PDB file of C-alpha atoms in Angstrom:
ATOM      1  CA  MET O   1     -25.650  42.259 -55.782  1.00 49.00           C
ATOM      2  CA  LYS O   2     -21.921  41.785 -56.261  1.00 60.00           C
ATOM      3  CA  ILE O   3     -19.823  44.231 -58.283  1.00 64.00           C
ATOM      4  CA  TYR O   4     -17.043  42.810 -60.453  1.00 75.00           C
ATOM      5  CA  PRO O   5     -14.069  44.850 -61.733  1.00 83.00           C
ATOM      6  CA  TYR O   6     -14.299  43.216 -65.172  1.00 86.00           C
ATOM      7  CA  LYS O   7     -16.871  42.373 -67.843  1.00 90.00           C
ATOM      8  CA  ARG O   8     -19.280  39.496 -67.206  1.00 91.00           C
ATOM      9  CA  LEU O   9     -22.476  38.072 -68.637  1.00 90.00           C
ATOM     10  CA  ASN O  10     -25.594  39.643 -67.144  1.00 85.00           C
ATOM     11  CA  ARG O  11     -27.834  36.563 -67.332  1.00 89.00           C
ATOM     12  CA  PRO O  12     -27.447  33.324 -65.340  1.00 91.00           C
ATOM     13  CA  VAL O  13     -26.470  29.842 -66.448  1.00 94.00           C
ATOM     14  CA  THR O  14     -29.401  27.411 -66.809  1.00 94.00           C
ATOM     15  CA  LEU O  15     -28.785  24.028 -65.158  1.00 95.00           C
ATOM     16  CA  ARG O  16     -30.752  20.825 -65.713  1.00 96.00           C
ATOM     17  CA  VAL O  17     -30.332  17.341 -64.256  1.00 96.00           C
ATOM     18  CA  THR O  18     -30.695  14.731 -67.001  1.00 96.00           C
ATOM     19  CA  SER O  19     -30.034  11.432 -65.204  1.00 96.00           C
ATOM     20  CA  VAL O  20     -29.225   9.904 -61.819  1.00 96.00           C
ATOM     21  CA  SER O  21     -27.651   6.516 -61.096  1.00 96.00           C
ATOM     22  CA  LEU O  22     -26.379   4.810 -57.950  1.00 96.00           C
ATOM     23  CA  ARG O  23     -23.320   2.577 -57.616  1.00 95.00           C
ATOM     24  CA  LEU O  24     -24.094  -0.114 -55.060  1.00 95.00           C
ATOM     25  CA  ALA O  25     -21.746  -1.908 -52.666  1.00 92.00           C
ATOM     26  CA  ASP O  26     -21.599  -4.986 -54.922  1.00 92.00           C
ATOM     27  CA  GLY O  27     -20.333  -2.896 -57.843  1.00 91.00           C
ATOM     28  CA  THR O  28     -23.602  -2.855 -59.799  1.00 94.00           C
ATOM     29  CA  ARG O  29     -25.406   0.293 -60.895  1.00 94.00           C
ATOM     30  CA  ASP O  30     -29.050   1.258 -60.523  1.00 94.00           C
ATOM     31  CA  GLN O  31     -30.302   3.797 -63.063  1.00 95.00           C
ATOM     32  CA  LEU O  32     -32.965   5.766 -61.204  1.00 94.00           C
ATOM     33  CA  GLU O  33     -36.219   6.869 -62.787  1.00 93.00           C
ATOM     34  CA  THR O  34     -36.913  10.507 -63.570  1.00 93.00           C
ATOM     35  CA  THR O  35     -38.971  10.745 -60.362  1.00 92.00           C
ATOM     36  CA  ALA O  36     -35.637  10.940 -58.527  1.00 94.00           C
ATOM     37  CA  TYR O  37     -35.245  14.553 -59.638  1.00 94.00           C
ATOM     38  CA  SER O  38     -37.545  17.511 -60.159  1.00 91.00           C
ATOM     39  CA  THR O  39     -36.800  20.388 -62.522  1.00 89.00           C
ATOM     40  CA  GLN O  40     -39.548  22.472 -60.940  1.00 82.00           C
ATOM     41  CA  GLN O  41     -38.196  21.965 -57.429  1.00 83.00           C
ATOM     42  CA  GLN O  42     -34.577  21.881 -58.649  1.00 89.00           C
ATOM     43  CA  ALA O  43     -33.920  18.980 -56.327  1.00 91.00           C
ATOM     44  CA  VAL O  44     -32.534  15.426 -56.457  1.00 95.00           C
ATOM     45  CA  ALA O  45     -33.587  12.689 -53.998  1.00 93.00           C
ATOM     46  CA  LEU O  46     -31.014   9.887 -53.769  1.00 93.00           C
ATOM     47  CA  GLY O  47     -33.045   7.931 -51.216  1.00 90.00           C
ATOM     48  CA  ILE O  48     -35.880   7.301 -53.646  1.00 87.00           C
ATOM     49  CA  ALA O  49     -34.669   3.828 -54.700  1.00 83.00           C
ATOM     50  CA  GLY O  50     -34.617   2.577 -51.121  1.00 85.00           C
ATOM     51  CA  HIS O  51     -31.042   1.276 -51.297  1.00 87.00           C
ATOM     52  CA  ALA O  52     -29.226   1.106 -47.974  1.00 81.00           C
ATOM     53  CA  ASP O  53     -25.905   0.153 -49.540  1.00 88.00           C
ATOM     54  CA  TRP O  54     -25.211   2.704 -52.256  1.00 94.00           C
ATOM     55  CA  VAL O  55     -21.640   3.977 -52.399  1.00 95.00           C
ATOM     56  CA  SER O  56     -21.814   6.857 -54.862  1.00 96.00           C
ATOM     57  CA  ALA O  57     -24.213   8.570 -57.215  1.00 96.00           C
ATOM     58  CA  THR O  58     -23.588   9.926 -60.709  1.00 97.00           C
ATOM     59  CA  ILE O  59     -25.742  12.918 -61.628  1.00 97.00           C
ATOM     60  CA  GLY O  60     -25.920  13.752 -65.330  1.00 97.00           C
ATOM     61  CA  LEU O  61     -26.024  17.465 -66.096  1.00 97.00           C
ATOM     62  CA  SER O  62     -26.791  19.836 -68.939  1.00 96.00           C
ATOM     63  CA  ALA O  63     -25.995  23.536 -68.724  1.00 96.00           C
ATOM     64  CA  THR O  64     -26.872  26.350 -71.124  1.00 96.00           C
ATOM     65  CA  LEU O  65     -24.756  29.506 -71.012  1.00 95.00           C
ATOM     66  CA  PRO O  66     -26.311  32.937 -71.672  1.00 92.00           C
ATOM     67  CA  PRO O  67     -26.281  34.540 -75.128  1.00 92.00           C
ATOM     68  CA  GLY O  68     -23.092  36.419 -75.902  1.00 92.00           C
ATOM     69  CA  VAL O  69     -20.763  33.958 -74.240  1.00 93.00           C
ATOM     70  CA  ASN O  70     -19.233  33.044 -77.613  1.00 92.00           C
ATOM     71  CA  ALA O  71     -19.245  36.549 -79.121  1.00 91.00           C
ATOM     72  CA  PRO O  72     -16.164  37.301 -81.261  1.00 90.00           C
ATOM     73  CA  ASP O  73     -15.449  40.418 -79.200  1.00 91.00           C
ATOM     74  CA  ALA O  74     -15.989  38.729 -75.812  1.00 91.00           C
ATOM     75  CA  ALA O  75     -13.713  40.002 -73.050  1.00 93.00           C
ATOM     76  CA  TRP O  76     -12.786  36.448 -71.965  1.00 93.00           C
ATOM     77  CA  SER O  77     -10.909  33.483 -73.357  1.00 93.00           C
ATOM     78  CA  ASP O  78     -10.083  29.919 -72.207  1.00 94.00           C
ATOM     79  CA  LEU O  79     -13.731  29.356 -71.328  1.00 94.00           C
ATOM     80  CA  CYS O  80     -14.362  26.507 -68.881  1.00 96.00           C
ATOM     81  CA  VAL O  81     -17.631  25.336 -67.304  1.00 97.00           C
ATOM     82  CA  LEU O  82     -17.576  23.667 -63.891  1.00 97.00           C
ATOM     83  CA  ALA O  83     -20.258  21.894 -61.875  1.00 97.00           C
ATOM     84  CA  VAL O  84     -19.612  22.451 -58.162  1.00 96.00           C
ATOM     85  CA  LEU O  85     -21.191  20.380 -55.375  1.00 95.00           C
ATOM     86  CA  THR O  86     -20.913  22.026 -51.945  1.00 90.00           C
ATOM     87  CA  ASP O  87     -21.847  20.629 -48.535  1.00 85.00           C
ATOM     88  CA  GLY O  88     -21.680  23.217 -45.758  1.00 75.00           C
ATOM     89  CA  GLU O  89     -22.197  20.623 -43.056  1.00 73.00           C
ATOM     90  CA  THR O  90     -19.269  18.365 -43.959  1.00 82.00           C
ATOM     91  CA  ASN O  91     -17.234  21.187 -45.552  1.00 82.00           C
ATOM     92  CA  ILE O  92     -16.828  19.150 -48.763  1.00 90.00           C
ATOM     93  CA  ARG O  93     -16.567  20.769 -52.189  1.00 92.00           C
ATOM     94  CA  THR O  94     -16.482  18.631 -55.351  1.00 94.00           C
ATOM     95  CA  SER O  95     -16.066  20.015 -58.870  1.00 95.00           C
ATOM     96  CA  ALA O  96     -16.394  18.441 -62.314  1.00 97.00           C
ATOM     97  CA  GLU O  97     -15.603  19.980 -65.702  1.00 97.00           C
ATOM     98  CA  LEU O  98     -18.377  19.932 -68.301  1.00 97.00           C
ATOM     99  CA  THR O  99     -17.852  19.497 -72.055  1.00 97.00           C
ATOM    100  CA  ARG O 100     -19.210  21.696 -74.834  1.00 96.00           C
ATOM    101  CA  ASP O 101     -21.807  19.777 -76.865  1.00 95.00           C
ATOM    102  CA  ALA O 102     -21.011  21.457 -80.198  1.00 92.00           C
ATOM    103  CA  PRO O 103     -18.319  23.868 -81.443  1.00 88.00           C
ATOM    104  CA  ASP O 104     -19.309  27.455 -80.652  1.00 86.00           C
ATOM    105  CA  GLY O 105     -22.498  26.196 -78.946  1.00 91.00           C
ATOM    106  CA  ARG O 106     -23.870  27.371 -75.608  1.00 94.00           C
ATOM    107  CA  ASP O 107     -24.829  23.921 -74.305  1.00 96.00           C
ATOM    108  CA  TRP O 108     -22.438  21.990 -72.078  1.00 97.00           C
ATOM    109  CA  SER O 109     -22.934  18.587 -70.481  1.00 97.00           C
ATOM    110  CA  GLY O 110     -21.255  16.124 -68.146  1.00 97.00           C
ATOM    111  CA  SER O 111     -21.750  14.615 -64.704  1.00 97.00           C
ATOM    112  CA  VAL O 112     -20.767  15.040 -61.089  1.00 97.00           C
ATOM    113  CA  GLU O 113     -19.991  12.232 -58.644  1.00 96.00           C
ATOM    114  CA  VAL O 114     -21.566  12.240 -55.183  1.00 96.00           C
ATOM    115  CA  LEU O 115     -19.705  10.082 -52.661  1.00 95.00           C
ATOM    116  CA  ARG O 116     -22.048   8.933 -49.931  1.00 93.00           C
ATOM    117  CA  ASP O 117     -19.409   9.062 -47.186  1.00 93.00           C
ATOM    118  CA  ASP O 118     -18.811  12.741 -47.943  1.00 93.00           C
ATOM    119  CA  HIS O 119     -22.360  13.858 -47.148  1.00 90.00           C
ATOM    120  CA  LEU O 120     -24.774  13.588 -44.227  1.00 81.00           C
ATOM    121  CA  GLY O 121     -27.867  15.139 -45.747  1.00 81.00           C
ATOM    122  CA  ARG O 122     -28.196  17.922 -48.305  1.00 83.00           C
ATOM    123  CA  ALA O 123     -25.650  19.432 -50.668  1.00 89.00           C
ATOM    124  CA  SER O 124     -25.878  22.340 -53.094  1.00 90.00           C
ATOM    125  CA  LEU O 125     -25.145  21.960 -56.839  1.00 95.00           C
ATOM    126  CA  ALA O 126     -24.266  24.960 -59.015  1.00 93.00           C
ATOM    127  CA  VAL O 127     -22.562  25.610 -62.349  1.00 96.00           C
ATOM    128  CA  HIS O 128     -19.917  28.284 -62.953  1.00 95.00           C
ATOM    129  CA  ALA O 129     -18.535  29.536 -66.257  1.00 95.00           C
ATOM    130  CA  VAL O 130     -14.976  30.810 -65.800  1.00 95.00           C
ATOM    131  CA  GLY O 131     -12.329  32.175 -68.120  1.00 94.00           C
ATOM    132  CA  THR O 132      -9.327  34.440 -68.519  1.00 95.00           C
ATOM    133  CA  VAL O 133     -10.196  38.154 -68.346  1.00 93.00           C
ATOM    134  CA  ASP O 134      -7.645  40.958 -68.543  1.00 92.00           C
ATOM    135  CA  GLY O 135      -4.888  38.358 -68.254  1.00 92.00           C
ATOM    136  CA  VAL O 136      -6.312  36.898 -65.022  1.00 93.00           C
ATOM    137  CA  ARG O 137      -7.273  33.210 -65.176  1.00 93.00           C
ATOM    138  CA  GLY O 138     -10.227  31.621 -63.402  1.00 90.00           C
ATOM    139  CA  ARG O 139     -12.477  34.646 -63.302  1.00 92.00           C
ATOM    140  CA  SER O 140     -16.213  34.006 -62.990  1.00 91.00           C
ATOM    141  CA  ILE O 141     -18.113  34.923 -66.161  1.00 93.00           C
ATOM    142  CA  ALA O 142     -21.567  33.636 -65.178  1.00 92.00           C
ATOM    143  CA  GLU O 143     -23.170  31.143 -62.824  1.00 92.00           C
ATOM    144  CA  THR O 144     -26.515  29.650 -61.887  1.00 91.00           C
ATOM    145  CA  ASP O 145     -28.677  32.065 -59.922  1.00 84.00           C
ATOM    146  CA  ARG O 146     -30.233  29.227 -57.903  1.00 82.00           C
ATOM    147  CA  SER O 147     -28.472  26.028 -56.949  1.00 87.00           C
ATOM    148  CA  TRP O 148     -30.008  22.571 -57.144  1.00 92.00           C
ATOM    149  CA  ILE O 149     -30.426  20.623 -53.894  1.00 89.00           C
ATOM    150  CA  VAL O 150     -28.980  17.095 -53.757  1.00 93.00           C
ATOM    151  CA  ASP O 151     -30.516  15.192 -50.846  1.00 89.00           C
ATOM    152  CA  THR O 152     -28.681  11.957 -50.017  1.00 90.00           C
ATOM    153  CA  ILE O 153     -31.440  10.725 -47.688  1.00 86.00           C
ATOM    154  CA  SER O 154     -34.859  11.890 -48.893  1.00 84.00           C
ATOM    155  CA  ASP O 155     -37.107   9.796 -51.133  1.00 84.00           C
ATOM    156  CA  GLU O 156     -38.853  12.883 -52.499  1.00 84.00           C
ATOM    157  CA  PRO O 157     -37.159  15.585 -54.605  1.00 86.00           C
ATOM    158  CA  VAL O 158     -38.255  18.740 -52.813  1.00 78.00           C
ATOM    159  CA  ARG O 159     -36.112  21.747 -51.927  1.00 70.00           C
ATOM    160  CA  GLY O 160     -38.303  23.282 -49.237  1.00 66.00           C
ATOM    161  CA  LEU O 161     -37.834  23.051 -45.507  1.00 65.00           C
ATOM    162  CA  GLN O 162     -37.753  19.427 -44.360  1.00 65.00           C
ATOM    163  CA  LEU O 163     -38.733  18.687 -40.776  1.00 69.00           C
ATOM    164  CA  ASP O 164     -38.360  15.658 -38.557  1.00 76.00           C
ATOM    165  CA  VAL O 165     -41.385  15.394 -36.261  1.00 81.00           C
ATOM    166  CA  GLN O 166     -41.033  13.198 -33.175  1.00 86.00           C
ATOM    167  CA  THR O 167     -43.443  12.507 -30.341  1.00 88.00           C
ATOM    168  CA  THR O 168     -42.023  11.976 -26.866  1.00 90.00           C
ATOM    169  CA  SER O 169     -42.699  12.538 -23.180  1.00 93.00           C
ATOM    170  CA  PHE O 170     -40.786  15.658 -22.212  1.00 93.00           C
ATOM    171  CA  LYS O 171     -40.829  14.688 -18.535  1.00 93.00           C
ATOM    172  CA  ARG O 172     -39.358  11.219 -19.138  1.00 91.00           C
ATOM    173  CA  SER O 173     -37.326  11.849 -22.286  1.00 90.00           C
ATOM    174  CA  SER O 174     -33.760  10.545 -22.478  1.00 90.00           C
ATOM    175  CA  ARG O 175     -32.970  13.973 -23.951  1.00 90.00           C
ATOM    176  CA  GLU O 176     -32.528  15.709 -20.621  1.00 91.00           C
ATOM    177  CA  TRP O 177     -32.746  19.187 -22.135  1.00 93.00           C
ATOM    178  CA  LEU O 178     -36.411  18.539 -23.029  1.00 94.00           C
ATOM    179  CA  GLN O 179     -37.327  18.131 -19.354  1.00 93.00           C
ATOM    180  CA  ALA O 180     -36.949  21.872 -18.846  1.00 94.00           C
ATOM    181  CA  TYR O 181     -39.879  22.366 -21.263  1.00 94.00           C
ATOM    182  CA  ALA O 182     -42.252  19.858 -19.655  1.00 92.00           C
ATOM    183  CA  ASP O 183     -45.252  22.208 -19.888  1.00 91.00           C
ATOM    184  CA  ALA O 184     -44.753  23.077 -23.582  1.00 90.00           C
ATOM    185  CA  PRO O 185     -46.901  21.306 -26.225  1.00 88.00           C
ATOM    186  CA  TRP O 186     -44.004  21.292 -28.703  1.00 88.00           C
ATOM    187  CA  ILE O 187     -40.405  22.440 -29.028  1.00 90.00           C
ATOM    188  CA  LEU O 188     -38.197  22.907 -32.094  1.00 87.00           C
ATOM    189  CA  ASP O 189     -34.540  21.885 -32.157  1.00 87.00           C
ATOM    190  CA  ALA O 190     -33.077  24.070 -34.909  1.00 79.00           C
ATOM    191  CA  SER O 191     -29.505  22.954 -34.165  1.00 76.00           C
ATOM    192  CA  ALA O 192     -30.056  19.453 -35.585  1.00 70.00           C
ATOM    193  CA  ARG O 193     -28.926  18.393 -39.064  1.00 67.00           C
ATOM    194  CA  VAL O 194     -32.601  18.430 -40.011  1.00 70.00           C
ATOM    195  CA  PRO O 195     -34.793  20.772 -37.902  1.00 80.00           C
ATOM    196  CA  THR O 196     -36.711  18.562 -35.467  1.00 85.00           C
ATOM    197  CA  VAL O 197     -40.082  19.271 -33.861  1.00 86.00           C
ATOM    198  CA  PHE O 198     -40.655  17.402 -30.619  1.00 90.00           C
ATOM    199  CA  VAL O 199     -44.351  17.038 -29.728  1.00 88.00           C
ATOM    200  CA  ASN O 200     -45.014  16.546 -26.017  1.00 90.00           C
ATOM    201  CA  THR O 201     -47.120  13.447 -25.287  1.00 90.00           C
ATOM    202  CA  ASP O 202     -47.559  14.666 -21.704  1.00 90.00           C
ATOM    203  CA  VAL O 203     -50.034  17.318 -22.877  1.00 87.00           C
ATOM    204  CA  GLU O 204     -53.330  15.500 -22.540  1.00 83.00           C
ATOM    205  CA  GLY O 205     -55.179  14.992 -25.820  1.00 76.00           C
ATOM    206  CA  ALA O 206     -52.577  16.787 -27.982  1.00 74.00           C
ATOM    207  CA  ILE O 207     -51.462  13.715 -29.950  1.00 77.00           C
ATOM    208  CA  GLY O 208     -55.014  12.513 -30.488  1.00 74.00           C
ATOM    209  CA  LEU O 209     -56.003  15.948 -31.741  1.00 70.00           C
ATOM    210  CA  LEU O 210     -53.076  16.174 -34.169  1.00 73.00           C
ATOM    211  CA  ASP O 211     -53.863  12.677 -35.498  1.00 70.00           C
ATOM    212  CA  SER O 212     -57.616  13.275 -35.862  1.00 64.00           C
ATOM    213  CA  ASN O 213     -59.042  12.842 -39.353  1.00 63.00           C
ATOM    214  CA  GLY O 214     -62.652  13.768 -38.660  1.00 57.00           C
ATOM    215  CA  SER O 215     -64.628  16.608 -40.169  1.00 58.00           C
ATOM    216  CA  GLY O 216     -66.068  18.121 -36.997  1.00 65.00           C
ATOM    217  CA  VAL O 217     -64.901  20.811 -34.604  1.00 67.00           C
ATOM    218  CA  GLU O 218     -61.887  18.698 -33.655  1.00 69.00           C
ATOM    219  CA  SER O 219     -60.504  18.865 -37.185  1.00 70.00           C
ATOM    220  CA  LYS O 220     -60.903  22.654 -37.258  1.00 72.00           C
ATOM    221  CA  VAL O 221     -59.005  23.007 -33.985  1.00 75.00           C
ATOM    222  CA  ARG O 222     -56.345  20.650 -35.363  1.00 76.00           C
ATOM    223  CA  ASP O 223     -55.918  22.807 -38.482  1.00 77.00           C
ATOM    224  CA  LEU O 224     -55.391  25.920 -36.377  1.00 81.00           C
ATOM    225  CA  LEU O 225     -52.992  24.035 -34.107  1.00 81.00           C
ATOM    226  CA  VAL O 226     -50.915  22.838 -37.061  1.00 81.00           C
ATOM    227  CA  THR O 227     -50.845  26.375 -38.487  1.00 85.00           C
ATOM    228  CA  GLN O 228     -49.638  27.773 -35.164  1.00 86.00           C
ATOM    229  CA  MET O 229     -46.976  25.068 -34.978  1.00 85.00           C
ATOM    230  CA  ALA O 230     -45.850  25.863 -38.536  1.00 85.00           C
ATOM    231  CA  THR O 231     -45.629  29.589 -37.731  1.00 89.00           C
ATOM    232  CA  ASP O 232     -43.509  28.852 -34.662  1.00 89.00           C
ATOM    233  CA  VAL O 233     -41.260  26.559 -36.701  1.00 87.00           C
ATOM    234  CA  TRP O 234     -40.665  29.045 -39.518  1.00 89.00           C
ATOM    235  CA  THR O 235     -39.893  31.813 -37.023  1.00 92.00           C
ATOM    236  CA  ALA O 236     -37.455  29.623 -35.101  1.00 89.00           C
ATOM    237  CA  VAL O 237     -35.601  28.268 -38.139  1.00 89.00           C
ATOM    238  CA  PHE O 238     -35.205  31.783 -39.566  1.00 92.00           C
ATOM    239  CA  HIS O 239     -33.609  32.991 -36.341  1.00 92.00           C
ATOM    240  CA  GLY O 240     -31.459  29.852 -36.235  1.00 88.00           C
ATOM    241  CA  ALA O 241     -30.271  30.401 -39.793  1.00 89.00           C
ATOM    242  CA  ILE O 242     -29.597  34.134 -39.468  1.00 92.00           C
ATOM    243  CA  GLY O 243     -27.768  33.629 -36.191  1.00 88.00           C
ATOM    244  CA  ASP O 244     -25.305  31.087 -37.594  1.00 82.00           C
ATOM    245  CA  LEU O 245     -23.968  32.872 -40.684  1.00 88.00           C
ATOM    246  CA  GLU O 246     -20.414  32.647 -41.931  1.00 86.00           C
ATOM    247  CA  VAL O 247     -18.882  36.045 -42.680  1.00 87.00           C
ATOM    248  CA  GLU O 248     -16.476  36.893 -45.497  1.00 82.00           C
ATOM    249  CA  PRO O 249     -13.166  38.639 -44.701  1.00 79.00           C
ATOM    250  CA  GLY O 250     -14.763  41.917 -45.771  1.00 75.00           C
ATOM    251  CA  GLY O 251     -17.552  41.478 -43.251  1.00 77.00           C
ATOM    252  CA  GLY O 252     -20.340  40.419 -45.614  1.00 84.00           C
ATOM    253  CA  PRO O 253     -22.547  37.411 -44.738  1.00 90.00           C
ATOM    254  CA  VAL O 254     -22.415  34.210 -46.822  1.00 85.00           C
ATOM    255  CA  PHE O 255     -25.530  32.255 -47.758  1.00 83.00           C
ATOM    256  CA  PRO O 256     -25.511  28.814 -46.086  1.00 80.00           C
ATOM    257  CA  THR O 257     -25.642  25.856 -48.481  1.00 69.00           C
ATOM    258  CA  ASP O 258     -27.883  23.581 -46.379  1.00 69.00           C
ATOM    259  CA  TRP O 259     -31.496  23.926 -45.136  1.00 75.00           C
ATOM    260  CA  GLN O 260     -30.596  27.220 -43.501  1.00 82.00           C
ATOM    261  CA  GLY O 261     -29.876  28.764 -46.896  1.00 81.00           C
ATOM    262  CA  GLU O 262     -33.213  27.492 -48.221  1.00 79.00           C
ATOM    263  CA  VAL O 263     -35.059  29.016 -45.263  1.00 86.00           C
ATOM    264  CA  LEU O 264     -33.385  32.395 -45.809  1.00 89.00           C
ATOM    265  CA  ARG O 265     -34.043  32.435 -49.561  1.00 84.00           C
ATOM    266  CA  GLU O 266     -37.669  31.520 -48.874  1.00 84.00           C
ATOM    267  CA  MET O 267     -38.357  34.138 -46.203  1.00 90.00           C
ATOM    268  CA  LEU O 268     -36.086  37.098 -46.994  1.00 91.00           C
ATOM    269  CA  PRO O 269     -38.300  38.495 -49.812  1.00 90.00           C
ATOM    270  CA  ASP O 270     -41.013  39.055 -47.190  1.00 92.00           C
ATOM    271  CA  VAL O 271     -38.616  40.262 -44.487  1.00 94.00           C
ATOM    272  CA  ILE O 272     -36.866  42.835 -46.713  1.00 93.00           C
ATOM    273  CA  PRO O 273     -39.135  43.251 -49.765  1.00 90.00           C
ATOM    274  CA  GLY O 274     -38.115  44.819 -53.044  1.00 87.00           C
ATOM    275  CA  VAL O 275     -34.419  43.901 -53.091  1.00 85.00           C
ATOM    276  CA  HIS O 276     -32.353  40.914 -54.237  1.00 82.00           C
ATOM    277  CA  VAL O 277     -32.037  38.183 -51.608  1.00 83.00           C
ATOM    278  CA  GLU O 278     -28.270  38.775 -51.252  1.00 84.00           C
ATOM    279  CA  GLU O 279     -28.857  42.434 -50.420  1.00 89.00           C
ATOM    280  CA  ALA O 280     -31.701  41.446 -48.100  1.00 90.00           C
ATOM    281  CA  LEU O 281     -29.346  39.084 -46.272  1.00 92.00           C
ATOM    282  CA  ARG O 282     -26.791  41.885 -45.836  1.00 92.00           C
ATOM    283  CA  GLN O 283     -29.438  44.262 -44.473  1.00 93.00           C
ATOM    284  CA  VAL O 284     -30.778  41.716 -41.979  1.00 94.00           C
ATOM    285  CA  HIS O 285     -27.238  40.813 -40.883  1.00 93.00           C
ATOM    286  CA  ARG O 286     -26.372  44.490 -40.346  1.00 92.00           C
ATOM    287  CA  ARG O 287     -29.488  45.015 -38.233  1.00 93.00           C
ATOM    288  CA  ARG O 288     -28.870  41.914 -36.146  1.00 93.00           C
ATOM    289  CA  THR O 289     -25.226  42.739 -35.446  1.00 90.00           C
ATOM    290  CA  GLY O 290     -25.571  46.522 -35.382  1.00 85.00           C
ATOM    291  CA  ASP O 291     -26.881  49.006 -32.860  1.00 78.00           C
ATOM    292  CA  SER O 292     -30.440  49.360 -34.140  1.00 83.00           C
ATOM    293  CA  GLY O 293     -33.145  47.989 -36.395  1.00 88.00           C
ATOM    294  CA  TRP O 294     -33.233  44.356 -35.222  1.00 93.00           C
ATOM    295  CA  VAL O 295     -36.217  44.716 -32.864  1.00 92.00           C
ATOM    296  CA  GLU O 296     -38.226  46.590 -35.501  1.00 91.00           C
ATOM    297  CA  LEU O 297     -37.557  43.759 -37.963  1.00 94.00           C
ATOM    298  CA  GLN O 298     -39.327  41.162 -35.796  1.00 95.00           C
ATOM    299  CA  THR O 299     -42.723  42.145 -37.196  1.00 95.00           C
ATOM    300  CA  ARG O 300     -41.534  41.418 -40.744  1.00 95.00           C
ATOM    301  CA  ILE O 301     -40.015  38.100 -39.666  1.00 95.00           C
ATOM    302  CA  HIS O 302     -43.277  37.070 -38.007  1.00 94.00           C
ATOM    303  CA  TYR O 303     -45.210  38.148 -41.115  1.00 93.00           C
ATOM    304  CA  ALA O 304     -42.929  36.005 -43.309  1.00 92.00           C
ATOM    305  CA  ALA O 305     -43.480  33.021 -40.999  1.00 91.00           C
ATOM    306  CA  VAL O 306     -47.265  33.522 -41.058  1.00 90.00           C
ATOM    307  CA  ARG O 307     -47.227  33.546 -44.866  1.00 88.00           C
ATOM    308  CA  ARG O 308     -45.127  30.374 -45.052  1.00 84.00           C
ATOM    309  CA  ALA O 309     -47.575  28.652 -42.690  1.00 82.00           C
ATOM    310  CA  ASP O 310     -50.582  29.762 -44.810  1.00 80.00           C
ATOM    311  CA  ALA O 311     -52.175  31.059 -41.615  1.00 81.00           C
ATOM    312  CA  SER O 312     -54.686  33.358 -43.357  1.00 82.00           C
ATOM    313  CA  LYS O 313     -55.911  30.559 -45.606  1.00 78.00           C
ATOM    314  CA  ALA O 314     -56.208  28.131 -42.698  1.00 75.00           C
ATOM    315  CA  LEU O 315     -58.091  30.670 -40.568  1.00 81.00           C
ATOM    316  CA  ALA O 316     -60.487  31.554 -43.408  1.00 80.00           C
ATOM    317  CA  HIS O 317     -61.175  27.842 -43.982  1.00 75.00           C
ATOM    318  CA  VAL O 318     -61.929  27.282 -40.287  1.00 75.00           C
ATOM    319  CA  ILE O 319     -64.253  30.316 -40.128  1.00 82.00           C
ATOM    320  CA  ARG O 320     -66.176  29.171 -43.230  1.00 80.00           C
ATOM    321  CA  SER O 321     -66.456  25.625 -41.892  1.00 76.00           C
ATOM    322  CA  LEU O 322     -67.701  26.757 -38.483  1.00 75.00           C
ATOM    323  CA  ALA O 323     -70.237  29.104 -40.114  1.00 79.00           C
ATOM    324  CA  GLN O 324     -71.538  26.239 -42.246  1.00 78.00           C
ATOM    325  CA  MET O 325     -71.777  23.984 -39.176  1.00 74.00           C
ATOM    326  CA  ASN O 326     -73.769  26.681 -37.340  1.00 77.00           C
ATOM    327  CA  ARG O 327     -76.165  27.071 -40.283  1.00 78.00           C
ATOM    328  CA  GLU O 328     -76.686  23.315 -40.439  1.00 74.00           C
ATOM    329  CA  SER O 329     -77.394  23.124 -36.691  1.00 75.00           C
ATOM    330  CA  GLU O 330     -80.027  25.853 -36.984  1.00 74.00           C
ATOM    331  CA  THR O 331     -82.015  24.026 -39.656  1.00 68.00           C
TER     332      THR O 331
END
């Protein structure tokens, strides 16, 4: 939780996406259907139309400011509402000013332009209300508490962890670094733009097992294998995200704006329960960079990964299925 030396609104700004359109290379526009964005997921998928030649996207926005923003005795003046698109990977930040829908109203609307050449994958979209407070211009009055995700590649508007799964021979791979892991069934590359799981085709029967669609023992083993893989992935991406944090001049960690930020926001409530995610991030960062507490935290990190992978549910399902199969074989 941040502390501000001036009065602010205590509640967040509500942000909604109202439309999405693409400008194509030939100058025409394609108005995308509402399936291109999800209010529940708070995500936009610009790859949903299947265009390979889009140049820019226009995202229509509507923002509602908290009650009290227009109070006669408000501590701020010169109110301005900005939509800010941030891409941590390309270090691009784009802002657009929204317009008040009605005099003295709390609803503001407008659009933000997404230039395809400025982004490689995912960007973060937030809204900030700023004004003049105590004679200082540009002070933050309120903002969204959770940014939208704008994915320039995906064809599905989801904000969760997106993985690229590839099958390859580790022994003969053109990626020489994989050869050192020739006896591993899978390896995660968390340094890629999108976390990539490489499944080793040299492990006899592994690919066939993962691709099996039967209902017998094989499928039960496959379910446990996938759960174990998911647990490994969540653990690895958490460590990758927490180990690559930017730090403010005062020493505090900054939430990443790409998939790493999503991983941290997803897992931190289980790693450091009972506190706001920003405070949880500070506590984890202090333990990792300090003299003590990091080793003890590994149990919580593993627990968070197990929960994300639904390991308990998968194990219970396998046990029930095997028990049923045993009963059927005895009759």
